[in-house]
């Protein structure tokens, strides 16, 4: 079960994504030290991106490539809001409903 801090971070990221994309289709799920950004596609859930907390409120971002591997996004370590902005900018087509 995710920690209360991880759940709060997931909820905060969910709010940022809704503001930045203009919809609430993208969902965030805490998973260990990661926050998974997921989209419901037909009958399957597609995990689009993963934010990893590397220090207190500092995150890196990665996307799932076509091979299923996690590939880092070219970005500095940043806070949750800045990382959300980066993800929505670089992965905008994957976050469309």
PDB file of C-alpha atoms in Angstrom:
ATOM      1  CA  UNK A   1       0.000   0.000   0.000  1.00  0.00           C
ATOM      2  CA  UNK A   2       1.382   3.432  -0.926  1.00  0.00           C
ATOM      3  CA  UNK A   3       2.435   5.763   1.838  1.00  0.00           C
ATOM      4  CA  UNK A   4       0.271   8.811   2.600  1.00  0.00           C
ATOM      5  CA  UNK A   5       3.056  11.029   1.215  1.00  0.00           C
ATOM      6  CA  UNK A   6       3.106   9.067  -2.061  1.00  0.00           C
ATOM      7  CA  UNK A   7      -0.689   9.300  -2.305  1.00  0.00           C
ATOM      8  CA  UNK A   8      -0.524  13.076  -1.715  1.00  0.00           C
ATOM      9  CA  UNK A   9       2.155  13.458  -4.408  1.00  0.00           C
ATOM     10  CA  UNK A  10       0.057  11.404  -6.835  1.00  0.00           C
ATOM     11  CA  UNK A  11      -2.989  13.597  -6.151  1.00  0.00           C
ATOM     12  CA  UNK A  12      -0.914  16.751  -6.656  1.00  0.00           C
ATOM     13  CA  UNK A  13       0.481  15.455  -9.947  1.00  0.00           C
ATOM     14  CA  UNK A  14      -3.061  14.495 -11.009  1.00  0.00           C
ATOM     15  CA  UNK A  15      -4.169  18.112 -10.437  1.00  0.00           C
ATOM     16  CA  UNK A  16      -1.202  19.492 -12.403  1.00  0.00           C
ATOM     17  CA  UNK A  17      -1.904  17.159 -15.323  1.00  0.00           C
ATOM     18  CA  UNK A  18      -5.584  18.146 -15.398  1.00  0.00           C
ATOM     19  CA  UNK A  19      -4.640  21.827 -15.472  1.00  0.00           C
ATOM     20  CA  UNK A  20      -1.973  21.385 -18.141  1.00  0.00           C
ATOM     21  CA  UNK A  21      -3.886  19.051 -20.468  1.00  0.00           C
ATOM     22  CA  UNK A  22      -7.375  20.460 -19.970  1.00  0.00           C
ATOM     23  CA  UNK A  23      -8.878  17.034 -19.235  1.00  0.00           C
ATOM     24  CA  UNK A  24      -8.975  14.446 -16.467  1.00  0.00           C
ATOM     25  CA  UNK A  25      -8.385  11.328 -18.553  1.00  0.00           C
ATOM     26  CA  UNK A  26      -4.773  10.840 -17.395  1.00  0.00           C
ATOM     27  CA  UNK A  27      -4.542   9.131 -14.014  1.00  0.00           C
ATOM     28  CA  UNK A  28      -1.624   8.943 -11.592  1.00  0.00           C
ATOM     29  CA  UNK A  29      -0.841   5.881  -9.512  1.00  0.00           C
ATOM     30  CA  UNK A  30       1.874   5.754  -6.854  1.00  0.00           C
ATOM     31  CA  UNK A  31       4.131   2.714  -7.181  1.00  0.00           C
ATOM     32  CA  UNK A  32       7.008   2.575  -4.704  1.00  0.00           C
ATOM     33  CA  UNK A  33       9.165   5.641  -5.297  1.00  0.00           C
ATOM     34  CA  UNK A  34       7.515   6.205  -8.682  1.00  0.00           C
ATOM     35  CA  UNK A  35       4.421   8.039  -9.843  1.00  0.00           C
ATOM     36  CA  UNK A  36       2.953   6.337 -12.914  1.00  0.00           C
ATOM     37  CA  UNK A  37       0.981   8.427 -15.410  1.00  0.00           C
ATOM     38  CA  UNK A  38      -1.590   6.168 -17.035  1.00  0.00           C
ATOM     39  CA  UNK A  39      -4.192   6.497 -19.771  1.00  0.00           C
ATOM     40  CA  UNK A  40      -7.229   4.272 -20.246  1.00  0.00           C
ATOM     41  CA  UNK A  41      -7.189   3.037 -23.836  1.00  0.00           C
ATOM     42  CA  UNK A  42     -10.106   0.834 -24.875  1.00  0.00           C
ATOM     43  CA  UNK A  43      -9.980  -2.098 -22.440  1.00  0.00           C
ATOM     44  CA  UNK A  44      -6.354  -1.623 -21.374  1.00  0.00           C
ATOM     45  CA  UNK A  45      -4.427   0.781 -19.182  1.00  0.00           C
ATOM     46  CA  UNK A  46      -1.413   2.307 -20.915  1.00  0.00           C
ATOM     47  CA  UNK A  47       1.387   3.580 -18.647  1.00  0.00           C
ATOM     48  CA  UNK A  48       2.747   6.584 -20.524  1.00  0.00           C
ATOM     49  CA  UNK A  49       5.331   8.061 -18.159  1.00  0.00           C
ATOM     50  CA  UNK A  50       7.002   7.521 -14.828  1.00  0.00           C
ATOM     51  CA  UNK A  51       8.215  10.169 -12.407  1.00  0.00           C
ATOM     52  CA  UNK A  52      10.790   9.017  -9.889  1.00  0.00           C
ATOM     53  CA  UNK A  53      11.476  10.897  -6.678  1.00  0.00           C
ATOM     54  CA  UNK A  54      15.277  11.191  -6.378  1.00  0.00           C
ATOM     55  CA  UNK A  55      15.317  13.663  -3.457  1.00  0.00           C
ATOM     56  CA  UNK A  56      12.728  15.362  -1.286  1.00  0.00           C
ATOM     57  CA  UNK A  57      10.203  16.764  -3.827  1.00  0.00           C
ATOM     58  CA  UNK A  58      12.700  16.434  -6.701  1.00  0.00           C
ATOM     59  CA  UNK A  59      11.800  14.200  -9.638  1.00  0.00           C
ATOM     60  CA  UNK A  60      13.140  12.786 -12.867  1.00  0.00           C
ATOM     61  CA  UNK A  61      10.914  11.611 -15.701  1.00  0.00           C
ATOM     62  CA  UNK A  62      10.977   8.678 -18.111  1.00  0.00           C
ATOM     63  CA  UNK A  63       8.669   7.357 -20.810  1.00  0.00           C
ATOM     64  CA  UNK A  64       7.909   3.813 -21.850  1.00  0.00           C
ATOM     65  CA  UNK A  65       9.355   3.153 -25.296  1.00  0.00           C
ATOM     66  CA  UNK A  66       7.861   0.812 -27.884  1.00  0.00           C
ATOM     67  CA  UNK A  67      10.162  -1.935 -26.571  1.00  0.00           C
ATOM     68  CA  UNK A  68       8.681  -1.628 -23.083  1.00  0.00           C
ATOM     69  CA  UNK A  69      11.844  -0.153 -21.579  1.00  0.00           C
ATOM     70  CA  UNK A  70      11.902   3.045 -19.560  1.00  0.00           C
ATOM     71  CA  UNK A  71      13.826   5.792 -21.370  1.00  0.00           C
ATOM     72  CA  UNK A  72      14.763   8.974 -19.471  1.00  0.00           C
ATOM     73  CA  UNK A  73      13.405  12.273 -20.714  1.00  0.00           C
ATOM     74  CA  UNK A  74      16.062  14.930 -21.346  1.00  0.00           C
ATOM     75  CA  UNK A  75      15.352  17.079 -18.336  1.00  0.00           C
ATOM     76  CA  UNK A  76      16.967  18.290 -15.162  1.00  0.00           C
ATOM     77  CA  UNK A  77      15.861  17.122 -11.743  1.00  0.00           C
ATOM     78  CA  UNK A  78      12.949  19.389 -10.840  1.00  0.00           C
ATOM     79  CA  UNK A  79       9.963  19.754  -8.534  1.00  0.00           C
ATOM     80  CA  UNK A  80       6.664  18.035  -9.254  1.00  0.00           C
ATOM     81  CA  UNK A  81       5.032  20.929 -11.110  1.00  0.00           C
ATOM     82  CA  UNK A  82       8.028  21.552 -13.376  1.00  0.00           C
ATOM     83  CA  UNK A  83       8.334  17.846 -14.135  1.00  0.00           C
ATOM     84  CA  UNK A  84       4.605  17.686 -14.953  1.00  0.00           C
ATOM     85  CA  UNK A  85       5.046  20.617 -17.352  1.00  0.00           C
ATOM     86  CA  UNK A  86       7.938  18.844 -19.044  1.00  0.00           C
ATOM     87  CA  UNK A  87       6.018  15.584 -19.407  1.00  0.00           C
ATOM     88  CA  UNK A  88       2.926  17.286 -20.853  1.00  0.00           C
ATOM     89  CA  UNK A  89       5.096  19.229 -23.306  1.00  0.00           C
ATOM     90  CA  UNK A  90       7.212  16.330 -24.540  1.00  0.00           C
ATOM     91  CA  UNK A  91       4.549  13.607 -24.402  1.00  0.00           C
ATOM     92  CA  UNK A  92       1.466  15.637 -25.367  1.00  0.00           C
ATOM     93  CA  UNK A  93       0.289  13.237 -28.132  1.00  0.00           C
ATOM     94  CA  UNK A  94       0.363  10.315 -25.684  1.00  0.00           C
ATOM     95  CA  UNK A  95      -1.729  12.210 -23.132  1.00  0.00           C
ATOM     96  CA  UNK A  96      -4.603  13.011 -25.464  1.00  0.00           C
ATOM     97  CA  UNK A  97      -7.935  11.303 -24.754  1.00  0.00           C
TER      98      UNK A  97
END
